[in-house]
mmCIF file of C-alpha atoms in Angstrom:
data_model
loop_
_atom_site.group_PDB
_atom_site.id
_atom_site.type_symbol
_atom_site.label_atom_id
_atom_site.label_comp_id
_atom_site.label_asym_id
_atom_site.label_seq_id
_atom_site.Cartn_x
_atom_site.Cartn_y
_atom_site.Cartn_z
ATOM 1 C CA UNK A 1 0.000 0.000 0.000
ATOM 2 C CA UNK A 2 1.153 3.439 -0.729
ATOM 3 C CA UNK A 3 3.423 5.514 2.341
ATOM 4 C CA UNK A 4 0.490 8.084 1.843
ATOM 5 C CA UNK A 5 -2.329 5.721 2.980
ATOM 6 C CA UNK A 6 -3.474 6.629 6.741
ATOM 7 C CA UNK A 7 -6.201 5.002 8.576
ATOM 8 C CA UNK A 8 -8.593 7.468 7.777
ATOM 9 C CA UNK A 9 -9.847 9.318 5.003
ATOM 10 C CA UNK A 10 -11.451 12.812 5.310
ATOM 11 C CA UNK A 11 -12.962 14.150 1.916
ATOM 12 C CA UNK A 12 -13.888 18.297 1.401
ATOM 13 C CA UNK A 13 -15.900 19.350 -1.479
ATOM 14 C CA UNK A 14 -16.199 22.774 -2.903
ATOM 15 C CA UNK A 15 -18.791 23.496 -5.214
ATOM 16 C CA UNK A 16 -18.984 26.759 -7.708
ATOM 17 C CA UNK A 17 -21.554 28.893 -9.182
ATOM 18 C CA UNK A 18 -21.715 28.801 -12.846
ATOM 19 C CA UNK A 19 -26.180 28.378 -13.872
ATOM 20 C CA UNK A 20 -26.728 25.933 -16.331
ATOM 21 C CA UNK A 21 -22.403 24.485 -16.019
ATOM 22 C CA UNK A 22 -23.608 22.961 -12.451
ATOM 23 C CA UNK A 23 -24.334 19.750 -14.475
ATOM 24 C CA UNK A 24 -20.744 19.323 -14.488
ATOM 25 C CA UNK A 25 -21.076 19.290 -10.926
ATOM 26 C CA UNK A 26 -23.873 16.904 -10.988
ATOM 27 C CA UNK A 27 -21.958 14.293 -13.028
ATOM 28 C CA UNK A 28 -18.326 14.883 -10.978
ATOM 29 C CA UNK A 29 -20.865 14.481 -7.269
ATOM 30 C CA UNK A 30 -21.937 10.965 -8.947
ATOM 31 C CA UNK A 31 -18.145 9.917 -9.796
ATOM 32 C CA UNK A 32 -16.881 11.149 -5.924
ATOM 33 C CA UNK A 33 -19.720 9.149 -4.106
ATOM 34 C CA UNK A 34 -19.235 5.549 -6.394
ATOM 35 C CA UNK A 35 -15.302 6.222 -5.390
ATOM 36 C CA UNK A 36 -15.997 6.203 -1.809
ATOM 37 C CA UNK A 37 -18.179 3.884 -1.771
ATOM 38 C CA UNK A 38 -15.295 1.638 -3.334
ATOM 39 C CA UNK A 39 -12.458 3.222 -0.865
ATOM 40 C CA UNK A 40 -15.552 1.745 1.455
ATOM 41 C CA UNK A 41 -15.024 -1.289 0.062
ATOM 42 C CA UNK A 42 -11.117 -1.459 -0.175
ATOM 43 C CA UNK A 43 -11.487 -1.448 3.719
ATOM 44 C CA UNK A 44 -10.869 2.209 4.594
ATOM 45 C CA UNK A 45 -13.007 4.742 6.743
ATOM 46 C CA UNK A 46 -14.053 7.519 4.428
ATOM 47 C CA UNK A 47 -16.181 10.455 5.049
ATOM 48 C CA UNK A 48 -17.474 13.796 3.881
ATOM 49 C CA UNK A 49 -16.371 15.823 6.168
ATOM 50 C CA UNK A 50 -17.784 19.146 4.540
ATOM 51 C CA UNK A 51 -19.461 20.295 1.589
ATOM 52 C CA UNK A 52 -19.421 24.163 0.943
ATOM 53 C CA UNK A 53 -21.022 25.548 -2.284
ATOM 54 C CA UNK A 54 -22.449 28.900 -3.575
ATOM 55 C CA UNK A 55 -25.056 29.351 -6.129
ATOM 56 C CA UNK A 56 -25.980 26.276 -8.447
ATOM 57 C CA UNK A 57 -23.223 24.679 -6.437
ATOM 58 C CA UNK A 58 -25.265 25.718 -3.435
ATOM 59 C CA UNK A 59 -28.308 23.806 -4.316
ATOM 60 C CA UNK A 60 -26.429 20.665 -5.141
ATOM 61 C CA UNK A 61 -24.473 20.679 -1.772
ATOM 62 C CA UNK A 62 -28.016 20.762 -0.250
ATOM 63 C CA UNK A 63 -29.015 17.694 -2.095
ATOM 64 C CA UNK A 64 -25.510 16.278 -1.217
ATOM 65 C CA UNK A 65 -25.376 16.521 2.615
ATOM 66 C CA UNK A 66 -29.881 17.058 3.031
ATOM 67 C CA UNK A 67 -29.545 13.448 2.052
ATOM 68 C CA UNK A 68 -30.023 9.584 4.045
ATOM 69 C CA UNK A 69 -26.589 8.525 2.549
ATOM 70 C CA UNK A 70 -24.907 8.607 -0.825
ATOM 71 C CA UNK A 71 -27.307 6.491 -2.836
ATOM 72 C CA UNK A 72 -29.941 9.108 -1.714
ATOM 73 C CA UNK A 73 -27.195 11.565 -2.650
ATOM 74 C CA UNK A 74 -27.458 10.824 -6.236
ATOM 75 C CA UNK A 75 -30.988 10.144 -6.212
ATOM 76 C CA UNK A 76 -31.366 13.724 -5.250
ATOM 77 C CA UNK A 77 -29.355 15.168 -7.862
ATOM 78 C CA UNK A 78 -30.789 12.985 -10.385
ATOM 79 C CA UNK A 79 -34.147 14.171 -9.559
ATOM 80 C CA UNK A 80 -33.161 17.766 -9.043
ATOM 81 C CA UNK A 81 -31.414 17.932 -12.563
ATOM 82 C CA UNK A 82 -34.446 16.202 -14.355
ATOM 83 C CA UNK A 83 -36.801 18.803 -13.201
ATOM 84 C CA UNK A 84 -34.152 21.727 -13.869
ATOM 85 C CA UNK A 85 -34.124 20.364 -17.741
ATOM 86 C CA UNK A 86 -36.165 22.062 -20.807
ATOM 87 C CA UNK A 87 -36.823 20.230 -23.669
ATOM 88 C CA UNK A 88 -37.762 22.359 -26.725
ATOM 89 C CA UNK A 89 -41.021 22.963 -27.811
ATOM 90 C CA UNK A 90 -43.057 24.354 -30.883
ATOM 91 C CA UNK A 91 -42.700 28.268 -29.826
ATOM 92 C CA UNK A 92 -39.260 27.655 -29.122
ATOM 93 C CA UNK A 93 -38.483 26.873 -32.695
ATOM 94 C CA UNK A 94 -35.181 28.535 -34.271
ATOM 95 C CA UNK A 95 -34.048 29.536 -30.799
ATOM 96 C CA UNK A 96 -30.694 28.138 -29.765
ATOM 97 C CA UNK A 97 -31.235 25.499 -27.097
ATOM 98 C CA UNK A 98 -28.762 27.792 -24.689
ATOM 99 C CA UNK A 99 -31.390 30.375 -24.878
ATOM 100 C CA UNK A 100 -34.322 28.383 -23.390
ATOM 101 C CA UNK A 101 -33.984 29.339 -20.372
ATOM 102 C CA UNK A 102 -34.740 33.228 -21.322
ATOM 103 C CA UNK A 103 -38.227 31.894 -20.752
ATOM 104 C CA UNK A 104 -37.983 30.475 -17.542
ATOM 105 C CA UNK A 105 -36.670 27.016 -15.850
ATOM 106 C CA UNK A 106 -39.693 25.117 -14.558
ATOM 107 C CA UNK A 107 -38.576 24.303 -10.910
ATOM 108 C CA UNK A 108 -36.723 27.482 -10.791
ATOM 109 C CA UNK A 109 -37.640 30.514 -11.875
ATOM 110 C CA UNK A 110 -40.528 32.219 -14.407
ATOM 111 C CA UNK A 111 -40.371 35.721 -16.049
ATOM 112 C CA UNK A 112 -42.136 39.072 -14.075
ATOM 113 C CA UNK A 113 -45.512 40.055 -16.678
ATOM 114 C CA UNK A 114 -45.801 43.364 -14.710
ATOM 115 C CA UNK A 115 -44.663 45.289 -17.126
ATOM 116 C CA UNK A 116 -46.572 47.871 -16.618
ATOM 117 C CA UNK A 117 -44.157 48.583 -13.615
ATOM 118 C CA UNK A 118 -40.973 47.757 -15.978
ATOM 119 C CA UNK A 119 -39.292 51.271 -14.776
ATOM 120 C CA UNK A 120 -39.042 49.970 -11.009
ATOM 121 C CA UNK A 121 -37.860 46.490 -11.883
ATOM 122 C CA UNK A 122 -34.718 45.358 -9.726
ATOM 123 C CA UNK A 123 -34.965 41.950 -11.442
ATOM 124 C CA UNK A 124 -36.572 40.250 -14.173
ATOM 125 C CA UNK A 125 -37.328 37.279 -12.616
ATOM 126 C CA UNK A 126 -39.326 35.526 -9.641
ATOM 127 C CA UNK A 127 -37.010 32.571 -8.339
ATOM 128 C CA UNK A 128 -39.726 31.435 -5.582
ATOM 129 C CA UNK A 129 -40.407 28.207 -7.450
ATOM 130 C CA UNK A 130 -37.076 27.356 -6.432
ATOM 131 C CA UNK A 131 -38.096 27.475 -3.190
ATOM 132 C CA UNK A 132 -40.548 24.781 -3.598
ATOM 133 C CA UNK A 133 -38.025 22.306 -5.524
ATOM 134 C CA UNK A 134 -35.777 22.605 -3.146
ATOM 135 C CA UNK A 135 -38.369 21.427 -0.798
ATOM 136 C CA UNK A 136 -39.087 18.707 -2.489
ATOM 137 C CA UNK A 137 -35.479 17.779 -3.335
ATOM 138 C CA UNK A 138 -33.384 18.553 0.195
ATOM 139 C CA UNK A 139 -33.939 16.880 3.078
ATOM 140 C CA UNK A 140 -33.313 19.530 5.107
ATOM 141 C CA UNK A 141 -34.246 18.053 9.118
ATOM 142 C CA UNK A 142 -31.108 15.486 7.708
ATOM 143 C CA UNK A 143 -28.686 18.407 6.562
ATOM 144 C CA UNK A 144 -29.237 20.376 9.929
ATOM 145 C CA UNK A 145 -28.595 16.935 11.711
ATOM 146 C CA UNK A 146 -25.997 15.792 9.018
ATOM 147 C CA UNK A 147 -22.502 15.853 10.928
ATOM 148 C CA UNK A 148 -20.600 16.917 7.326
ATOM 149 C CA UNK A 149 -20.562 20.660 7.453
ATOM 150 C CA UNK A 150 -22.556 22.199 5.298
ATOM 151 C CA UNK A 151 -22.005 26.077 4.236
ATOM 152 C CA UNK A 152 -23.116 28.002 2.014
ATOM 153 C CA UNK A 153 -22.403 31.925 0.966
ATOM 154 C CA UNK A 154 -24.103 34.772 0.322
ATOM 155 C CA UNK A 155 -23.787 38.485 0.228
ATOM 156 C CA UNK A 156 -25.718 41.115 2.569
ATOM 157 C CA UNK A 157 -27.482 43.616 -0.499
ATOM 158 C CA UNK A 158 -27.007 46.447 2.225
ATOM 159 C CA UNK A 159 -23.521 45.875 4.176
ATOM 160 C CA UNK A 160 -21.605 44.176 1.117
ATOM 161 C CA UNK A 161 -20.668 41.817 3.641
ATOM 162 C CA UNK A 162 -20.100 37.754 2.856
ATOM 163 C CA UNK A 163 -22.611 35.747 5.260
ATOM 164 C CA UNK A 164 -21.858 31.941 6.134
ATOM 165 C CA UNK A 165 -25.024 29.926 6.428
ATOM 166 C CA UNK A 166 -24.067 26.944 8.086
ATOM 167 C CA UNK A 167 -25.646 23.651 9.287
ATOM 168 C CA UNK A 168 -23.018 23.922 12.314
ATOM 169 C CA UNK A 169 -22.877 27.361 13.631
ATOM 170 C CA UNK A 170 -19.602 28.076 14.804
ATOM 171 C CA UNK A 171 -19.161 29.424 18.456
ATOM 172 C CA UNK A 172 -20.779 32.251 19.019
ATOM 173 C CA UNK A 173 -22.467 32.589 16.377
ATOM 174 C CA UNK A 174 -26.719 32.590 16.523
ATOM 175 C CA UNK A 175 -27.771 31.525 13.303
ATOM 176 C CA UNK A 176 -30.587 29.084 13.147
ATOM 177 C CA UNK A 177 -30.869 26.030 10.786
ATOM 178 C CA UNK A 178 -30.776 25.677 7.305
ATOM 179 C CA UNK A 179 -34.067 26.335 5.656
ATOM 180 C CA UNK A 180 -34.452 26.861 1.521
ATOM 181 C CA UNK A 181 -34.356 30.365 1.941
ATOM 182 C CA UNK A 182 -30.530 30.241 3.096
ATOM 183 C CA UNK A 183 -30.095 27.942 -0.788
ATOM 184 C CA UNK A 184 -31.907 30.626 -2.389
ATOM 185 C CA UNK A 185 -29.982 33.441 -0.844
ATOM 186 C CA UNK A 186 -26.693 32.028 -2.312
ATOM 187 C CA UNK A 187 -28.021 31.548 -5.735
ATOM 188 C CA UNK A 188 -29.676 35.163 -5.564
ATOM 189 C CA UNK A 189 -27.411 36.536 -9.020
ATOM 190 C CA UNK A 190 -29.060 40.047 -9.947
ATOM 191 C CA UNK A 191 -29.645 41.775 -12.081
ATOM 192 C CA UNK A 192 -31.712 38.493 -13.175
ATOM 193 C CA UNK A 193 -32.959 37.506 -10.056
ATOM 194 C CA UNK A 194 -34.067 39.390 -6.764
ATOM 195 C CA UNK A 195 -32.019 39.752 -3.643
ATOM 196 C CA UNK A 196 -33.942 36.731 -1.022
ATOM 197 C CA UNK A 197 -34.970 38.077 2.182
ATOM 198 C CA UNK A 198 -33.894 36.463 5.420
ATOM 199 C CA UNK A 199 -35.225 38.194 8.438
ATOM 200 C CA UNK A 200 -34.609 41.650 7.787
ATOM 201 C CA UNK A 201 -31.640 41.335 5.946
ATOM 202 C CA UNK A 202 -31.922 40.883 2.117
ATOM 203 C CA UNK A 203 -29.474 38.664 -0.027
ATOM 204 C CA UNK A 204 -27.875 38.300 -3.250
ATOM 205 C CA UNK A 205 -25.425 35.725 -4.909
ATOM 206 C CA UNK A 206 -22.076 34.522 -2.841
ATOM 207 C CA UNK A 207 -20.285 34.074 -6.258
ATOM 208 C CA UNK A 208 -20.244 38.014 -6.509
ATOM 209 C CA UNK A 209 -17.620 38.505 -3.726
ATOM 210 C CA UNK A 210 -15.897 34.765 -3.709
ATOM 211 C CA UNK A 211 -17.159 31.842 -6.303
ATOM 212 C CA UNK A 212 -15.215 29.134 -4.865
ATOM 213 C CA UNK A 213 -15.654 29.200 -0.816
ATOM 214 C CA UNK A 214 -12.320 27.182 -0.165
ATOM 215 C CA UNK A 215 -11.485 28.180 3.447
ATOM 216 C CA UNK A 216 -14.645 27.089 4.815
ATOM 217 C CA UNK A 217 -14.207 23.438 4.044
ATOM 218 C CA UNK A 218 -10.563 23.212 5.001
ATOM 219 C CA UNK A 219 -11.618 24.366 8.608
ATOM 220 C CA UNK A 220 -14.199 20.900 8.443
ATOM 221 C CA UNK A 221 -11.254 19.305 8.800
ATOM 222 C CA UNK A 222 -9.604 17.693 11.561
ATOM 223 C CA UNK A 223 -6.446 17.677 12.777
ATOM 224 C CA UNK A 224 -6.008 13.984 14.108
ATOM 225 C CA UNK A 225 -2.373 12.433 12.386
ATOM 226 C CA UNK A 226 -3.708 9.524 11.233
ATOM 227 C CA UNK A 227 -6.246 11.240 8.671
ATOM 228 C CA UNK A 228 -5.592 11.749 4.965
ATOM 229 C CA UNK A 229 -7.230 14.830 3.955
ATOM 230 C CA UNK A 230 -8.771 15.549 0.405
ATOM 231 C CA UNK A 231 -9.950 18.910 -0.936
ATOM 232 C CA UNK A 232 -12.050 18.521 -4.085
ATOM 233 C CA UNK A 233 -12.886 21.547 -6.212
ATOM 234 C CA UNK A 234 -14.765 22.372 -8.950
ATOM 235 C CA UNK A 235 -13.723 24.999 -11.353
ATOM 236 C CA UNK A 236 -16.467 25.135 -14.160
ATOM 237 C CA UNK A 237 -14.941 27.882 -16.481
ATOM 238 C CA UNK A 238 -12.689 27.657 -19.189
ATOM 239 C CA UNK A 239 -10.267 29.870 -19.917
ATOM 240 C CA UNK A 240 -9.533 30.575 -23.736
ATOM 241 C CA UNK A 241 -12.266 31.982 -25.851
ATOM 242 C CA UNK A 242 -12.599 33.791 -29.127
ATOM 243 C CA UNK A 243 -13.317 37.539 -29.067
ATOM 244 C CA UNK A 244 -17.037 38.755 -28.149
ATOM 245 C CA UNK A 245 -18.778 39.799 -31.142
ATOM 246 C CA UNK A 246 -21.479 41.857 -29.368
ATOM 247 C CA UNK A 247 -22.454 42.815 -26.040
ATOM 248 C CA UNK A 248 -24.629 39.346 -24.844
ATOM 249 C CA UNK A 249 -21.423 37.879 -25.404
ATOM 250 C CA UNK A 250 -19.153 40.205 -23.751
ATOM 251 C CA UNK A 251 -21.126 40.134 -20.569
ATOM 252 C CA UNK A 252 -21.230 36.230 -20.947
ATOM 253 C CA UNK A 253 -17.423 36.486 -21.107
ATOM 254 C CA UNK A 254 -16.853 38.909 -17.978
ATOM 255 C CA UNK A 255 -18.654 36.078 -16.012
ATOM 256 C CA UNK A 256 -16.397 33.603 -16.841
ATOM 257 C CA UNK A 257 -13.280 35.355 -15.643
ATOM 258 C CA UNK A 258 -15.064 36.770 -13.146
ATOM 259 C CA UNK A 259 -15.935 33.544 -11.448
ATOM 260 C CA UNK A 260 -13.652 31.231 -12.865
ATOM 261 C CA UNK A 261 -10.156 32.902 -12.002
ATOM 262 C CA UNK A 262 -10.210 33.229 -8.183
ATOM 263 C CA UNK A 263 -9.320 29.574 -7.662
ATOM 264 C CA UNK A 264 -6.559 29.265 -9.844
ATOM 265 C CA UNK A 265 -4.929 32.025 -8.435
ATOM 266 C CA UNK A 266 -5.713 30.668 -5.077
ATOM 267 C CA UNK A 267 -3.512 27.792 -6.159
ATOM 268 C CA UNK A 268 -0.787 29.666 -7.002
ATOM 269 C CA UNK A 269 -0.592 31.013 -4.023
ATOM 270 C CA UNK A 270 -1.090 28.094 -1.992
ATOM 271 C CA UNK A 271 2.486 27.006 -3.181
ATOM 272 C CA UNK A 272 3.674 29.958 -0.984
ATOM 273 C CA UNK A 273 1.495 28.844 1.999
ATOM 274 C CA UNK A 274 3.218 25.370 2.003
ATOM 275 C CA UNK A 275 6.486 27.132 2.122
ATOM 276 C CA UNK A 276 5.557 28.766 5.129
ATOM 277 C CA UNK A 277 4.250 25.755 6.141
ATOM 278 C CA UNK A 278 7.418 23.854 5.653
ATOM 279 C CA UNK A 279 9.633 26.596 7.688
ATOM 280 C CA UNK A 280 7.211 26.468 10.485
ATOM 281 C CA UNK A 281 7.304 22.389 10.858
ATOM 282 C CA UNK A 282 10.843 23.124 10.644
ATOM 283 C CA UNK A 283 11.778 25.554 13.707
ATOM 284 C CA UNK A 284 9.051 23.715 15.635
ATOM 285 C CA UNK A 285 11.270 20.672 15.548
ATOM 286 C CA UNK A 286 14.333 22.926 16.514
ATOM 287 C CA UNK A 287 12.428 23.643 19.572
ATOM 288 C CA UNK A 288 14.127 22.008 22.404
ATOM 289 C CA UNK A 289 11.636 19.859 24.383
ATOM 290 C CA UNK A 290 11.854 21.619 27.289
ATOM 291 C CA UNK A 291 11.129 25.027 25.956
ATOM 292 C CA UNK A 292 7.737 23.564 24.208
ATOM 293 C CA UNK A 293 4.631 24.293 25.566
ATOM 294 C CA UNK A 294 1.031 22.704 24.876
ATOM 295 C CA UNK A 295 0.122 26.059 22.959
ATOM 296 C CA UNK A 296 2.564 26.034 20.721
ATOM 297 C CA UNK A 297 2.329 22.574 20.182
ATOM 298 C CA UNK A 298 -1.479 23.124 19.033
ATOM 299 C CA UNK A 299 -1.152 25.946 17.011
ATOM 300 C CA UNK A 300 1.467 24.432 15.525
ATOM 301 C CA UNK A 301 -0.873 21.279 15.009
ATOM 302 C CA UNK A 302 -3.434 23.878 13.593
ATOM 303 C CA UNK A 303 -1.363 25.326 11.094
ATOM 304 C CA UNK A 304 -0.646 22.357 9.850
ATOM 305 C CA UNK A 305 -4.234 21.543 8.605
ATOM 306 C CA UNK A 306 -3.606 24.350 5.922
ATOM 307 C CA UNK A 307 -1.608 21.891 3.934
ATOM 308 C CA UNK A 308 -4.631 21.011 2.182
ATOM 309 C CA UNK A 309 -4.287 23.903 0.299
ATOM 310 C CA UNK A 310 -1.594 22.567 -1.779
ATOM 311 C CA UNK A 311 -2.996 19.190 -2.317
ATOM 312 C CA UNK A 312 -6.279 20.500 -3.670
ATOM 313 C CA UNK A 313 -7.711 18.172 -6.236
ATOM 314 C CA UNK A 314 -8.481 20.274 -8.674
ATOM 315 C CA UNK A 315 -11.587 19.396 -11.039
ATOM 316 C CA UNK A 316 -10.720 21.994 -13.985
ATOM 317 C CA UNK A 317 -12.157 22.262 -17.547
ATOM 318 C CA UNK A 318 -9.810 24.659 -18.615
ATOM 319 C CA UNK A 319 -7.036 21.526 -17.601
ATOM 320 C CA UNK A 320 -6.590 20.123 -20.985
ATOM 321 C CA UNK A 321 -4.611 17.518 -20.334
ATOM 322 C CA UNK A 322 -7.353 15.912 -18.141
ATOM 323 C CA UNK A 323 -9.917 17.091 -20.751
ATOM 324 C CA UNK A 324 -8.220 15.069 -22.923
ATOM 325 C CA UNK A 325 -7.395 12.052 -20.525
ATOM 326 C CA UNK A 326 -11.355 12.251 -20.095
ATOM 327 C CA UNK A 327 -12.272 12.089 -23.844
ATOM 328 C CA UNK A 328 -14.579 14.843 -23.509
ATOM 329 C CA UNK A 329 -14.068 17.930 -26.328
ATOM 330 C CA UNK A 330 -11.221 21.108 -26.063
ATOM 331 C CA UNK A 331 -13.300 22.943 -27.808
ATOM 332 C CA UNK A 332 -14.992 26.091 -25.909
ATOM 333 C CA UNK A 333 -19.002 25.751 -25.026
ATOM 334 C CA UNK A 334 -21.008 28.330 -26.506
ATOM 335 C CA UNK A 335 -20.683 32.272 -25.153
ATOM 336 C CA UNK A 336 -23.995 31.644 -22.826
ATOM 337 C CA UNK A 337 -23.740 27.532 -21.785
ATOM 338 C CA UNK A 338 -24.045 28.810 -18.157
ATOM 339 C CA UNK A 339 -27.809 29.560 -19.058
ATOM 340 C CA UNK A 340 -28.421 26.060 -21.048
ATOM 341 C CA UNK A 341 -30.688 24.191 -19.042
ATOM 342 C CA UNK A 342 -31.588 22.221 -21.893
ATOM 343 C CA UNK A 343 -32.369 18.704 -21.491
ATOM 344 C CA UNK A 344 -29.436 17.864 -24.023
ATOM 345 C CA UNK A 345 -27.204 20.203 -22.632
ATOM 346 C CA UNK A 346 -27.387 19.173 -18.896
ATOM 347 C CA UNK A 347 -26.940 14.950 -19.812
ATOM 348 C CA UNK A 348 -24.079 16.619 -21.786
ATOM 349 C CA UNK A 349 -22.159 18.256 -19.191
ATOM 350 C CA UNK A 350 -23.221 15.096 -16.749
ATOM 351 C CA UNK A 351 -21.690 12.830 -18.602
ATOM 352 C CA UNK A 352 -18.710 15.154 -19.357
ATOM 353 C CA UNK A 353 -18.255 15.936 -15.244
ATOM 354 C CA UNK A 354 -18.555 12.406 -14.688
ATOM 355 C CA UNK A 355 -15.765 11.378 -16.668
ATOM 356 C CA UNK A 356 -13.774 14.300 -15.874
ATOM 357 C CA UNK A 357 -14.137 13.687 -11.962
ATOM 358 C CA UNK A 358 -13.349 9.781 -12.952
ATOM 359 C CA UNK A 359 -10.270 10.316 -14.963
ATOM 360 C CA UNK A 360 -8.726 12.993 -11.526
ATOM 361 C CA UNK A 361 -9.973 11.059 -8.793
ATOM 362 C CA UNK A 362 -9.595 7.442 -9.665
ATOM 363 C CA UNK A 363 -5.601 8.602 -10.459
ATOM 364 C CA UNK A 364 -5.294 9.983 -7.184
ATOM 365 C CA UNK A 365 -7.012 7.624 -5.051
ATOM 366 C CA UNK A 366 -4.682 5.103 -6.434
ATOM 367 C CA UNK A 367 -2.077 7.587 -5.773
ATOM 368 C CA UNK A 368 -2.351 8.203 -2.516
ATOM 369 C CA UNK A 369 -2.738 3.996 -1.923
ATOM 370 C CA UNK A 370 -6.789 4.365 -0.901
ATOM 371 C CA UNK A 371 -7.886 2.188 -3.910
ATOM 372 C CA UNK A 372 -6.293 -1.532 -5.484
ATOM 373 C CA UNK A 373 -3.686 -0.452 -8.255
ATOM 374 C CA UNK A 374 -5.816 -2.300 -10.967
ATOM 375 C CA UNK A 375 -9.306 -0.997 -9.661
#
């Protein structure tokens, strides 16, 4: 067995915003769960030990951790996904399937007909059908009871400030449980959809401020030696394009750097983190015994959970070598795929996030000794 191998095995998944690219997501979710179910298998304690998520990626970490176990899991998502999907119909003939969704996503959101009021519209949607699928969908009396940490982001309309919902409140803190408002609230992306009110604070999308809510699942872990930890992201944007060739598509592309480039420089600088990391492990062990002390030795034990950082396995469709490896195509989606909720589309980028999430984490599983060579 591989010198990596410990006796336990503590998984983190971070889940982005991206719409309509959260099928990626979907597919990747499926892949994870089958793997630990085989690690499960193989003879090794595995565990979710948090799932964090904003937006779209929001709403499937609430069908991931509001679940009985990971068969439900995927249930869940299944379900979720099939109600999310459009398939064309007769008026929608000659429109490109990305564009369905202009016209609403049953289960999600329909278009405002005031328009007699059009001049004091902050939105042009009403997401509370959402509300009601993730009723149906989430389990929620299991994700407030679920010991994997759940958290979600989303940004106060009046403060600008980031707000962690969480199923575990931290000390101190007074937030209540997780209801589908807190879901909605991270999904809230205007100017399309209207800030969600949560007591008498109003809400709009997490992905605005930070798409990719790392930090929050590296705390989920713990800081026992005999624990191999694995961060699992999600990055859902690629990076090369062709020149916008009017302005839908130069909004389109301001998303996708927008939201897609925070984690990859958040790798680069995890590199420098380890460093530090490195020096600190380093002196510590300098440290005559005498002159150590119990706090040192735990905040030296608690720095050393930020390690993660520089192992995370990174998910990445602008990767192209594991695009490749994965057999799925180099070639850039269309300018708006984030808003393709077509039923084509999504079993598209399932099958593609499966594969992709395959292709990564079957490698390093087998890597890091937690699955048979010739699995």
């Amino acid at each position: 067995m591989d010198t990596l191998a410990k006796d336990k095995v503590e998984i983190g998944l971070v889940l982005q915003g991206g719409g309509a690219l959260g099928a990626y997501e979907f597919g990747a979710i499926e892949a994870l769960l089958e793997l630990m179910d085989d690690i499960d298998r193989a003879g090794r304690a595995v565990r979710l030990v948090a799932v964090t998520g904003v937006s779209i990626g929001a709403i499937n970490a609430a069908c991931v951790v509001g679940a009985a176990d990971r068969a439900d899991a995927r249930r869940r998502l299944k379900e979720l996904w099939s109600e999310l999907a459009l398939e064309p119909c007769n008026y929608w003939w000659g429109i490109p399937e990305q564009d369905f969704a202009l016209f609403g996503v049953h289960g999600f959101y329909k278009p405002r007909y005031d328009y007699w009021d059009v001049l004091s519209w902050r939105n042009f949607y009403d997401t509370s059908p959402m509300l009601e699928t993730l009723k149906n969908h989430v389990d929620f009396a299991a994700l407030n009871a679920s010991p994997t940490v759940f958290v979600v982001t989303a940004v106060d309309l009046s403060s600008g400030e980031l707000t962690r919902f969480r199923n575990h409140p931290r000390e101190g803190e007074q937030q209540g449980e997780i209801k589908p408002q807190h879901v909605l609230a991270s999904g809230s992306l205007p100017p399309g959809f209207p800030a969600t009110p949560i007591g008498d604070r109003k809400f709009w999308d997490g992905g605005i401020v930070d798409n990719t809510p790392l930090g929050d699942a590296i705390e989920a872990f713990s800081g026992a030696t005999d624990v191999d930890r694995i961060l699992v992201v999600m990055n859902l944007f690629r990076n090369k394009r062709a020149a916008p060739k009017n302005m839908i598509e130069v909004n389109d592309r301001l998303s996708e750097l927008r939201y897609g480039n925070r984690l990859r420089q958040d790798g680069a600088n995890a590199a420098v983190i380890n460093e530090l990391l490195q020096t600190i492990e380093a002196l510590s062990a300098a440290v005559p015994e005498a002159a150590r002390t119990p706090d040192l030795d735990r905040r030296v034990t608690q720095a050393q959970r930020f390690k993660t950082l520089g192992a995370i396995t990174n998910i990445d469709l602008a990767d192209s070598d594991l695009v490749r490896a994965a057999g799925v195509s180099e070639e850039a989606e269309d300018s708006g795929a984030f808003r393709d909720f077509s039923a084509a589309g999504i079993e598209r980028r399932r099958k593609a996030g499966y594969r992709l999430a395959q292709v990564k984490l079957d490698e390093m599983f087998k890597t890091r000794g937690l699955l048979p060579a010739l699995h």
